[in-house]
C-alpha cells in the first residue's frame, strides 16, 4: 500500500461532502456569513430547490479585494488568530472550510463592495480555481 497526499482541490471536494451535505447547508453557511458581516437586510434567491442556483444578497460590510480571494482558501477565517480565540467566539461561522468546500464543487461568483468605496470586487471560481477577478 502507498500513502498519497491529496492535492488541495481533491481534499476540498472531500471536505465538501462533510460541510455541504445538501443545498440547505450552502444556504446556512452563506446566510451566517451575511450575519457575521453585520447585514441588516438579506435576500435569498434559489432555483430548483437550490440544486442549480443559490444567491444571497446582503448589505453587510463587504470585503476588500485581497479578502475576496483569500476567503476561498482552506482554513481561512477572520475569527481565529490563536488557540484561545476558540473559546471566545461570538459569531456564526469560523472554521474556514465552508467557502473553500463550496467553491470546490460548484461555480461561485462573489461580488462585494466595502461601504464608502467607489469600486467593488468580483471573483469567479470554478472547481476551486479562480477563473476571473
Short mmCIF file of N, CA, C and O in Angstrom, two decimals:
data_model
loop_
_atom_site.label_atom_id
_atom_site.label_comp_id
_atom_site.label_asym_id
_atom_site.label_seq_id
_atom_site.Cartn_x
_atom_site.Cartn_y
_atom_site.Cartn_z
N UNK A 1 0.85 -1.17 0.00
CA UNK A 1 0.00 0.00 0.00
C UNK A 1 0.90 1.24 0.00
O UNK A 1 1.92 1.27 0.68
N UNK A 2 0.49 2.26 -0.76
CA UNK A 2 1.21 3.53 -0.82
C UNK A 2 0.30 4.62 -0.27
O UNK A 2 -0.86 4.71 -0.64
N UNK A 3 0.84 5.44 0.61
CA UNK A 3 0.10 6.56 1.19
C UNK A 3 0.28 7.77 0.28
O UNK A 3 1.41 8.16 -0.02
N UNK A 4 -0.82 8.35 -0.15
CA UNK A 4 -0.79 9.52 -1.02
C UNK A 4 -1.24 10.75 -0.25
O UNK A 4 -2.09 10.67 0.63
N UNK A 5 -0.65 11.88 -0.60
CA UNK A 5 -1.08 13.16 -0.07
C UNK A 5 -1.96 13.80 -1.14
O UNK A 5 -1.50 14.03 -2.27
N UNK A 6 -3.20 14.07 -0.81
CA UNK A 6 -4.14 14.62 -1.78
C UNK A 6 -3.83 16.08 -2.07
O UNK A 6 -3.42 16.83 -1.17
N UNK A 7 -4.06 16.48 -3.32
CA UNK A 7 -3.90 17.89 -3.62
C UNK A 7 -5.08 18.65 -3.02
O UNK A 7 -6.08 18.07 -2.61
N UNK A 8 -4.93 19.96 -2.94
CA UNK A 8 -5.91 20.79 -2.23
C UNK A 8 -7.30 20.69 -2.83
O UNK A 8 -8.30 20.67 -2.11
N UNK A 9 -7.41 20.61 -4.16
CA UNK A 9 -8.73 20.54 -4.81
C UNK A 9 -9.47 19.26 -4.39
O UNK A 9 -10.63 19.30 -4.01
N UNK A 10 -8.78 18.13 -4.45
CA UNK A 10 -9.41 16.86 -4.07
C UNK A 10 -9.76 16.86 -2.59
O UNK A 10 -10.85 16.44 -2.19
N UNK A 11 -8.87 17.39 -1.75
CA UNK A 11 -9.16 17.46 -0.32
C UNK A 11 -10.38 18.33 -0.06
O UNK A 11 -11.23 17.98 0.78
N UNK A 12 -10.51 19.45 -0.77
CA UNK A 12 -11.69 20.31 -0.61
C UNK A 12 -12.96 19.64 -1.09
O UNK A 12 -14.03 19.84 -0.54
N UNK A 13 -12.85 18.83 -2.14
CA UNK A 13 -14.04 18.12 -2.62
C UNK A 13 -14.50 17.09 -1.59
O UNK A 13 -15.69 16.91 -1.38
N UNK A 14 -13.57 16.44 -0.94
CA UNK A 14 -13.93 15.50 0.13
C UNK A 14 -14.55 16.27 1.30
O UNK A 14 -15.58 15.87 1.83
N UNK A 15 -13.93 17.37 1.68
CA UNK A 15 -14.47 18.19 2.77
C UNK A 15 -15.85 18.71 2.41
O UNK A 15 -16.72 18.83 3.28
N UNK A 16 -16.08 18.99 1.13
CA UNK A 16 -17.39 19.48 0.70
C UNK A 16 -18.48 18.47 1.03
O UNK A 16 -19.59 18.85 1.39
N UNK A 17 -18.16 17.20 0.93
CA UNK A 17 -19.14 16.17 1.26
C UNK A 17 -19.51 16.21 2.74
O UNK A 17 -20.62 15.82 3.12
N UNK A 18 -18.60 16.69 3.58
CA UNK A 18 -18.86 16.79 5.01
C UNK A 18 -19.54 18.10 5.36
O UNK A 18 -20.42 18.15 6.20
N UNK A 19 -19.13 19.19 4.71
CA UNK A 19 -19.64 20.53 5.04
C UNK A 19 -20.92 20.82 4.27
O UNK A 19 -21.85 21.42 4.80
N UNK A 20 -20.97 20.40 3.02
CA UNK A 20 -22.08 20.74 2.13
C UNK A 20 -22.86 19.47 1.82
O UNK A 20 -22.70 18.87 0.78
N UNK A 21 -23.67 19.04 2.76
CA UNK A 21 -24.40 17.79 2.57
C UNK A 21 -25.61 17.96 1.66
O UNK A 21 -26.07 17.00 1.06
N UNK A 22 -26.13 19.19 1.54
CA UNK A 22 -27.28 19.46 0.66
C UNK A 22 -27.34 20.98 0.44
O UNK A 22 -26.66 21.74 1.14
N UNK A 23 -28.15 21.44 -0.49
CA UNK A 23 -28.23 22.89 -0.76
C UNK A 23 -28.53 23.73 0.47
O UNK A 23 -28.01 24.84 0.61
N UNK A 24 -29.31 23.20 1.39
CA UNK A 24 -29.61 23.99 2.59
C UNK A 24 -28.36 24.25 3.43
O UNK A 24 -28.28 25.27 4.12
N UNK A 25 -27.37 23.37 3.35
CA UNK A 25 -26.10 23.60 4.05
C UNK A 25 -25.37 24.81 3.47
O UNK A 25 -24.78 25.60 4.20
N UNK A 26 -25.43 24.96 2.15
CA UNK A 26 -24.81 26.11 1.49
C UNK A 26 -25.54 27.38 1.91
O UNK A 26 -24.91 28.39 2.26
N UNK A 27 -26.86 27.34 1.89
CA UNK A 27 -27.66 28.50 2.30
C UNK A 27 -27.31 28.89 3.73
O UNK A 27 -27.09 30.06 4.04
N UNK A 28 -27.25 27.92 4.62
CA UNK A 28 -26.92 28.18 6.03
C UNK A 28 -25.57 28.89 6.13
O UNK A 28 -25.45 29.91 6.81
N UNK A 29 -24.56 28.38 5.48
CA UNK A 29 -23.22 28.97 5.55
C UNK A 29 -23.21 30.40 5.01
O UNK A 29 -22.63 31.30 5.61
N UNK A 30 -23.86 30.61 3.86
CA UNK A 30 -23.85 31.94 3.25
C UNK A 30 -24.65 32.95 4.07
O UNK A 30 -24.25 34.11 4.22
N UNK A 31 -25.76 32.50 4.63
CA UNK A 31 -26.56 33.39 5.48
C UNK A 31 -25.79 33.75 6.75
O UNK A 31 -25.83 34.90 7.19
N UNK A 32 -25.10 32.79 7.33
CA UNK A 32 -24.29 33.07 8.52
C UNK A 32 -23.19 34.09 8.19
O UNK A 32 -22.90 34.97 8.99
N UNK A 33 -22.58 33.97 7.00
CA UNK A 33 -21.57 34.95 6.60
C UNK A 33 -22.18 36.34 6.51
O UNK A 33 -21.55 37.33 6.91
N UNK A 34 -23.39 36.43 5.97
CA UNK A 34 -24.06 37.73 5.89
C UNK A 34 -24.31 38.31 7.27
O UNK A 34 -24.08 39.49 7.51
N UNK A 35 -24.76 37.47 8.19
CA UNK A 35 -25.00 37.95 9.56
C UNK A 35 -23.69 38.38 10.23
O UNK A 35 -23.65 39.39 10.92
N UNK A 36 -22.63 37.60 10.02
CA UNK A 36 -21.33 37.97 10.58
C UNK A 36 -20.82 39.29 10.00
O UNK A 36 -20.07 40.00 10.66
N UNK A 37 -21.22 39.59 8.76
CA UNK A 37 -20.82 40.85 8.12
C UNK A 37 -21.74 41.99 8.53
O UNK A 37 -21.73 43.05 7.92
N UNK A 38 -22.57 41.75 9.54
CA UNK A 38 -23.47 42.77 10.11
C UNK A 38 -24.55 43.24 9.14
O UNK A 38 -24.99 44.38 9.18
N UNK A 39 -24.99 42.34 8.27
CA UNK A 39 -26.06 42.67 7.34
C UNK A 39 -27.37 42.84 8.09
O UNK A 39 -27.69 42.05 8.98
N UNK A 40 -28.13 43.87 7.73
CA UNK A 40 -29.45 44.08 8.32
C UNK A 40 -30.54 43.69 7.33
O UNK A 40 -31.70 43.58 7.70
N UNK A 41 -30.15 43.48 6.08
CA UNK A 41 -31.08 43.02 5.05
C UNK A 41 -30.40 41.90 4.26
O UNK A 41 -29.28 42.05 3.79
N UNK A 42 -31.11 40.77 4.12
CA UNK A 42 -30.58 39.62 3.38
C UNK A 42 -31.68 39.12 2.46
O UNK A 42 -32.82 38.92 2.90
N UNK A 43 -31.34 38.92 1.20
CA UNK A 43 -32.27 38.37 0.23
C UNK A 43 -31.72 37.04 -0.27
O UNK A 43 -30.55 36.95 -0.65
N UNK A 44 -32.56 36.01 -0.27
CA UNK A 44 -32.17 34.69 -0.74
C UNK A 44 -32.97 34.37 -2.00
O UNK A 44 -34.19 34.45 -2.00
N UNK A 45 -32.26 34.02 -3.07
CA UNK A 45 -32.89 33.58 -4.31
C UNK A 45 -32.37 32.18 -4.64
O UNK A 45 -31.15 31.96 -4.61
N UNK A 46 -33.29 31.26 -4.90
CA UNK A 46 -32.88 29.89 -5.26
C UNK A 46 -33.68 29.42 -6.46
O UNK A 46 -34.77 29.92 -6.75
N UNK A 47 -33.11 28.45 -7.17
CA UNK A 47 -33.80 27.77 -8.26
C UNK A 47 -33.63 26.27 -8.06
O UNK A 47 -32.58 25.82 -7.57
N UNK A 48 -34.62 25.54 -8.43
CA UNK A 48 -34.57 24.08 -8.34
C UNK A 48 -34.18 23.63 -6.93
O UNK A 48 -33.30 22.79 -6.76
N UNK A 49 -34.83 24.22 -5.94
CA UNK A 49 -34.59 23.91 -4.52
C UNK A 49 -33.12 24.08 -4.13
O UNK A 49 -32.61 23.41 -3.24
N UNK A 50 -32.43 24.98 -4.83
CA UNK A 50 -31.03 25.25 -4.53
C UNK A 50 -30.05 24.33 -5.22
O UNK A 50 -28.84 24.47 -5.06
N UNK A 51 -30.54 23.40 -6.02
CA UNK A 51 -29.65 22.45 -6.69
C UNK A 51 -28.91 23.09 -7.86
O UNK A 51 -27.80 22.67 -8.19
N UNK A 52 -29.51 24.09 -8.50
CA UNK A 52 -28.87 24.70 -9.66
C UNK A 52 -28.49 26.16 -9.45
O UNK A 52 -27.67 26.70 -10.19
N UNK A 53 -29.05 26.82 -8.42
CA UNK A 53 -28.76 28.24 -8.22
C UNK A 53 -29.08 28.66 -6.80
O UNK A 53 -30.17 28.39 -6.30
N UNK A 54 -28.11 29.29 -6.16
CA UNK A 54 -28.31 29.90 -4.85
C UNK A 54 -27.66 31.27 -4.90
O UNK A 54 -26.50 31.39 -5.28
N UNK A 55 -28.42 32.28 -4.51
CA UNK A 55 -27.89 33.64 -4.48
C UNK A 55 -28.27 34.27 -3.15
O UNK A 55 -29.43 34.24 -2.75
N UNK A 56 -27.27 34.84 -2.49
CA UNK A 56 -27.50 35.56 -1.24
C UNK A 56 -27.02 36.98 -1.45
O UNK A 56 -25.85 37.21 -1.78
N UNK A 57 -27.92 37.93 -1.27
CA UNK A 57 -27.60 39.35 -1.39
C UNK A 57 -27.77 39.98 -0.02
O UNK A 57 -28.75 39.71 0.67
N UNK A 58 -26.79 40.82 0.38
CA UNK A 58 -26.92 41.45 1.68
C UNK A 58 -26.31 42.85 1.67
O UNK A 58 -25.65 43.23 0.71
N UNK A 59 -26.55 43.57 2.73
CA UNK A 59 -26.00 44.91 2.88
C UNK A 59 -24.92 44.93 3.96
O UNK A 59 -24.75 45.92 4.66
N UNK A 60 -24.18 43.84 4.07
CA UNK A 60 -23.12 43.73 5.07
C UNK A 60 -21.93 44.62 4.74
O UNK A 60 -21.94 45.37 3.76
N UNK A 61 -20.90 44.53 5.55
CA UNK A 61 -19.75 45.44 5.46
C UNK A 61 -18.89 45.22 4.22
O UNK A 61 -18.11 46.09 3.86
N UNK A 62 -18.99 44.08 3.56
CA UNK A 62 -18.20 43.83 2.35
C UNK A 62 -16.76 43.48 2.67
O UNK A 62 -16.32 43.53 3.81
N UNK A 63 -16.01 43.12 1.61
CA UNK A 63 -14.61 42.74 1.76
C UNK A 63 -13.77 43.51 0.76
O UNK A 63 -14.26 43.89 -0.31
N UNK A 64 -12.49 43.65 1.08
CA UNK A 64 -11.58 44.26 0.11
C UNK A 64 -11.15 43.20 -0.90
O UNK A 64 -11.51 42.02 -0.78
N UNK A 65 -10.39 43.61 -1.89
CA UNK A 65 -10.01 42.71 -2.99
C UNK A 65 -9.24 41.49 -2.49
O UNK A 65 -9.51 40.37 -2.91
N UNK A 66 -8.30 41.70 -1.60
CA UNK A 66 -7.48 40.59 -1.11
C UNK A 66 -8.31 39.58 -0.33
O UNK A 66 -8.20 38.37 -0.54
N UNK A 67 -9.17 40.05 0.57
CA UNK A 67 -10.01 39.14 1.35
C UNK A 67 -11.03 38.42 0.47
O UNK A 67 -11.44 37.30 0.78
N UNK A 68 -11.44 39.04 -0.63
CA UNK A 68 -12.39 38.42 -1.55
C UNK A 68 -11.82 37.16 -2.17
O UNK A 68 -12.56 36.24 -2.51
N UNK A 69 -10.54 37.11 -2.34
CA UNK A 69 -9.88 35.90 -2.85
C UNK A 69 -9.48 34.98 -1.70
O UNK A 69 -9.63 33.76 -1.80
N UNK A 70 -8.98 35.55 -0.64
CA UNK A 70 -8.47 34.78 0.49
C UNK A 70 -9.57 33.97 1.17
O UNK A 70 -9.32 32.88 1.69
N UNK A 71 -10.81 34.46 1.17
CA UNK A 71 -11.88 33.77 1.89
C UNK A 71 -12.19 32.37 1.33
O UNK A 71 -12.79 31.56 2.01
N UNK A 72 -11.74 32.10 0.10
CA UNK A 72 -11.98 30.79 -0.51
C UNK A 72 -10.86 29.79 -0.27
O UNK A 72 -10.93 28.66 -0.74
N UNK A 73 -9.83 30.19 0.45
CA UNK A 73 -8.73 29.28 0.77
C UNK A 73 -9.10 28.42 1.97
O UNK A 73 -9.86 28.84 2.84
N UNK A 74 -8.55 27.21 2.01
CA UNK A 74 -8.79 26.33 3.16
C UNK A 74 -8.28 26.97 4.43
O UNK A 74 -7.23 27.61 4.43
N UNK A 75 -9.02 26.79 5.49
CA UNK A 75 -8.66 27.29 6.82
C UNK A 75 -8.59 28.81 6.88
O UNK A 75 -7.89 29.36 7.73
N UNK A 76 -9.32 29.49 6.00
CA UNK A 76 -9.36 30.95 6.02
C UNK A 76 -10.50 31.40 6.92
O UNK A 76 -11.63 30.97 6.74
N UNK A 77 -10.19 32.23 7.88
CA UNK A 77 -11.20 32.73 8.80
C UNK A 77 -10.79 34.09 9.35
O UNK A 77 -9.61 34.35 9.52
N UNK A 78 -11.77 34.90 9.59
CA UNK A 78 -11.50 36.21 10.22
C UNK A 78 -11.71 36.15 11.73
O UNK A 78 -11.52 37.13 12.42
N UNK A 79 -12.09 34.99 12.24
CA UNK A 79 -12.48 34.88 13.64
C UNK A 79 -11.39 34.37 14.56
O UNK A 79 -11.43 34.61 15.75
N UNK A 80 -10.43 33.60 14.03
CA UNK A 80 -9.47 32.93 14.88
C UNK A 80 -8.05 33.32 14.47
O UNK A 80 -7.69 33.22 13.30
N UNK A 81 -7.28 33.74 15.47
CA UNK A 81 -5.87 34.04 15.23
C UNK A 81 -4.99 33.15 16.11
O UNK A 81 -3.88 32.82 15.77
N UNK A 82 -5.51 32.78 17.28
CA UNK A 82 -4.75 31.96 18.21
C UNK A 82 -5.71 30.98 18.90
O UNK A 82 -6.92 31.14 18.85
N UNK A 83 -5.14 29.99 19.55
CA UNK A 83 -5.94 28.93 20.16
C UNK A 83 -6.98 29.46 21.15
O UNK A 83 -8.12 28.99 21.16
N UNK A 84 -6.64 30.46 21.92
CA UNK A 84 -7.59 30.98 22.91
C UNK A 84 -8.84 31.58 22.26
O UNK A 84 -9.89 31.65 22.90
N UNK A 85 -8.73 31.98 21.00
CA UNK A 85 -9.89 32.52 20.29
C UNK A 85 -11.00 31.47 20.14
O UNK A 85 -12.17 31.82 20.01
N UNK A 86 -10.63 30.20 20.17
CA UNK A 86 -11.62 29.13 20.03
C UNK A 86 -12.64 29.15 21.17
O UNK A 86 -13.76 28.68 21.01
N UNK A 87 -12.27 29.69 22.29
CA UNK A 87 -13.14 29.70 23.46
C UNK A 87 -13.91 31.01 23.62
O UNK A 87 -14.66 31.16 24.58
N UNK A 88 -13.73 31.92 22.68
CA UNK A 88 -14.36 33.23 22.79
C UNK A 88 -15.09 33.65 21.51
O UNK A 88 -15.13 34.83 21.19
N UNK A 89 -15.65 32.70 20.81
CA UNK A 89 -16.34 33.01 19.56
C UNK A 89 -17.72 33.56 19.85
O UNK A 89 -18.47 33.02 20.64
N UNK A 90 -18.03 34.67 19.18
CA UNK A 90 -19.35 35.26 19.38
C UNK A 90 -20.09 35.45 18.06
O UNK A 90 -21.11 36.11 18.01
N UNK A 91 -19.57 34.84 17.01
CA UNK A 91 -20.20 34.95 15.69
C UNK A 91 -20.57 33.56 15.20
O UNK A 91 -20.27 32.56 15.85
N UNK A 92 -21.18 33.50 14.02
CA UNK A 92 -21.69 32.23 13.50
C UNK A 92 -20.55 31.34 12.98
O UNK A 92 -20.08 30.47 13.64
N UNK A 93 -20.16 31.56 11.73
CA UNK A 93 -19.16 30.70 11.11
C UNK A 93 -17.76 31.07 11.55
O UNK A 93 -17.49 32.20 11.88
N UNK A 94 -16.85 30.08 11.55
CA UNK A 94 -15.48 30.38 11.92
C UNK A 94 -14.48 29.36 11.43
O UNK A 94 -13.29 29.60 11.41
N UNK A 95 -14.91 28.17 11.03
CA UNK A 95 -13.97 27.08 10.79
C UNK A 95 -13.08 27.32 9.57
O UNK A 95 -12.01 26.77 9.48
N UNK A 96 -13.55 28.09 8.61
CA UNK A 96 -12.72 28.36 7.45
C UNK A 96 -12.72 27.27 6.41
O UNK A 96 -11.82 27.19 5.60
N UNK A 97 -13.71 26.40 6.44
CA UNK A 97 -13.77 25.31 5.47
C UNK A 97 -14.91 25.48 4.47
O UNK A 97 -14.84 24.99 3.36
N UNK A 98 -15.95 26.16 4.87
CA UNK A 98 -17.18 26.16 4.08
C UNK A 98 -17.01 26.77 2.70
O UNK A 98 -17.37 26.15 1.70
N UNK A 99 -16.47 27.97 2.60
CA UNK A 99 -16.36 28.60 1.28
C UNK A 99 -15.41 27.84 0.37
O UNK A 99 -15.68 27.69 -0.83
N UNK A 100 -14.31 27.33 0.90
CA UNK A 100 -13.39 26.52 0.08
C UNK A 100 -14.09 25.26 -0.41
O UNK A 100 -13.95 24.87 -1.57
N UNK A 101 -14.88 24.64 0.46
CA UNK A 101 -15.60 23.42 0.09
C UNK A 101 -16.68 23.70 -0.94
O UNK A 101 -16.84 22.96 -1.91
N UNK A 102 -17.43 24.77 -0.73
CA UNK A 102 -18.48 25.14 -1.69
C UNK A 102 -17.86 25.43 -3.05
O UNK A 102 -18.33 24.96 -4.09
N UNK A 103 -16.77 26.19 -3.07
CA UNK A 103 -16.12 26.56 -4.33
C UNK A 103 -15.51 25.35 -5.03
O UNK A 103 -15.40 25.33 -6.26
N UNK A 104 -15.12 24.32 -4.28
CA UNK A 104 -14.50 23.13 -4.87
C UNK A 104 -15.48 22.32 -5.71
O UNK A 104 -15.07 21.62 -6.64
N UNK A 105 -16.77 22.44 -5.43
CA UNK A 105 -17.75 21.59 -6.11
C UNK A 105 -18.80 22.38 -6.89
O UNK A 105 -19.80 21.82 -7.31
N UNK A 106 -18.56 23.67 -7.07
CA UNK A 106 -19.58 24.47 -7.75
C UNK A 106 -18.95 25.64 -8.51
O UNK A 106 -17.74 25.82 -8.48
N UNK A 107 -19.78 26.40 -9.14
CA UNK A 107 -19.37 27.66 -9.78
C UNK A 107 -19.81 28.77 -8.83
O UNK A 107 -20.99 28.85 -8.48
N UNK A 108 -18.87 29.60 -8.43
CA UNK A 108 -19.15 30.65 -7.45
C UNK A 108 -18.82 32.00 -8.06
O UNK A 108 -17.78 32.18 -8.68
N UNK A 109 -19.72 32.93 -7.86
CA UNK A 109 -19.49 34.32 -8.25
C UNK A 109 -19.69 35.18 -7.01
O UNK A 109 -20.77 35.19 -6.44
N UNK A 110 -18.63 35.85 -6.59
CA UNK A 110 -18.70 36.73 -5.43
C UNK A 110 -18.57 38.16 -5.91
O UNK A 110 -17.64 38.50 -6.64
N UNK A 111 -19.52 38.98 -5.52
CA UNK A 111 -19.44 40.42 -5.78
C UNK A 111 -19.56 41.11 -4.43
O UNK A 111 -20.48 40.83 -3.67
N UNK A 112 -18.60 41.99 -4.14
CA UNK A 112 -18.59 42.65 -2.85
C UNK A 112 -18.02 44.05 -2.98
O UNK A 112 -17.21 44.32 -3.86
N UNK A 113 -18.49 44.92 -2.12
CA UNK A 113 -18.00 46.30 -2.08
C UNK A 113 -18.09 46.79 -0.66
O UNK A 113 -19.11 46.66 0.00
N UNK A 114 -17.00 47.36 -0.19
CA UNK A 114 -17.00 47.93 1.15
C UNK A 114 -17.70 49.27 1.15
O UNK A 114 -17.64 50.03 0.19
N UNK A 115 -18.38 49.53 2.26
CA UNK A 115 -19.07 50.80 2.41
C UNK A 115 -18.08 51.96 2.27
O UNK A 115 -16.97 51.92 2.79
N UNK A 116 -18.49 52.96 1.54
CA UNK A 116 -17.64 54.14 1.35
C UNK A 116 -16.67 54.01 0.19
O UNK A 116 -16.03 54.99 -0.18
N UNK A 117 -16.53 52.84 -0.36
CA UNK A 117 -15.62 52.64 -1.50
C UNK A 117 -16.40 52.83 -2.80
O UNK A 117 -17.57 52.48 -2.89
N UNK A 118 -15.73 53.36 -3.79
CA UNK A 118 -16.38 53.60 -5.08
C UNK A 118 -16.50 52.33 -5.90
O UNK A 118 -17.51 52.09 -6.56
N UNK A 119 -15.46 51.49 -5.85
CA UNK A 119 -15.44 50.26 -6.64
C UNK A 119 -15.45 49.04 -5.74
O UNK A 119 -14.92 49.06 -4.63
N UNK A 120 -16.01 47.96 -6.26
CA UNK A 120 -16.03 46.70 -5.54
C UNK A 120 -15.16 45.68 -6.23
O UNK A 120 -14.35 46.00 -7.10
N UNK A 121 -15.34 44.43 -5.86
CA UNK A 121 -14.55 43.32 -6.38
C UNK A 121 -15.48 42.21 -6.84
O UNK A 121 -16.50 41.94 -6.20
N UNK A 122 -15.10 41.55 -7.92
CA UNK A 122 -15.82 40.37 -8.39
C UNK A 122 -14.81 39.25 -8.55
O UNK A 122 -13.75 39.45 -9.13
N UNK A 123 -15.13 38.07 -8.01
CA UNK A 123 -14.29 36.90 -8.12
C UNK A 123 -15.16 35.77 -8.64
O UNK A 123 -16.24 35.51 -8.10
N UNK A 124 -14.69 35.08 -9.69
CA UNK A 124 -15.41 33.93 -10.24
C UNK A 124 -14.52 32.71 -10.07
O UNK A 124 -13.36 32.70 -10.48
N UNK A 125 -15.09 31.68 -9.44
CA UNK A 125 -14.35 30.45 -9.14
C UNK A 125 -15.11 29.28 -9.73
O UNK A 125 -16.33 29.18 -9.61
N UNK A 126 -14.37 28.38 -10.36
CA UNK A 126 -14.95 27.13 -10.86
C UNK A 126 -14.03 25.99 -10.45
O UNK A 126 -12.82 26.02 -10.69
N UNK A 127 -14.61 24.98 -9.80
CA UNK A 127 -13.83 23.84 -9.37
C UNK A 127 -12.68 24.19 -8.45
O UNK A 127 -11.64 23.56 -8.48
N UNK A 128 -12.90 25.20 -7.63
CA UNK A 128 -11.89 25.58 -6.65
C UNK A 128 -10.79 26.49 -7.16
O UNK A 128 -9.90 26.87 -6.42
N UNK A 129 -10.83 26.85 -8.43
CA UNK A 129 -9.80 27.72 -9.02
C UNK A 129 -10.39 29.05 -9.43
O UNK A 129 -11.48 29.10 -10.03
N UNK A 130 -9.68 30.12 -9.15
CA UNK A 130 -10.13 31.45 -9.57
C UNK A 130 -9.99 31.55 -11.09
O UNK A 130 -8.91 31.34 -11.64
N UNK A 131 -11.09 31.83 -11.75
CA UNK A 131 -11.11 31.96 -13.21
C UNK A 131 -11.05 33.41 -13.65
O UNK A 131 -10.52 33.73 -14.70
N UNK A 132 -11.66 34.28 -12.83
CA UNK A 132 -11.71 35.71 -13.15
C UNK A 132 -11.71 36.50 -11.87
O UNK A 132 -12.27 36.09 -10.87
N UNK A 133 -11.08 37.68 -11.94
CA UNK A 133 -11.18 38.60 -10.80
C UNK A 133 -11.11 40.02 -11.32
O UNK A 133 -10.56 40.30 -12.36
#
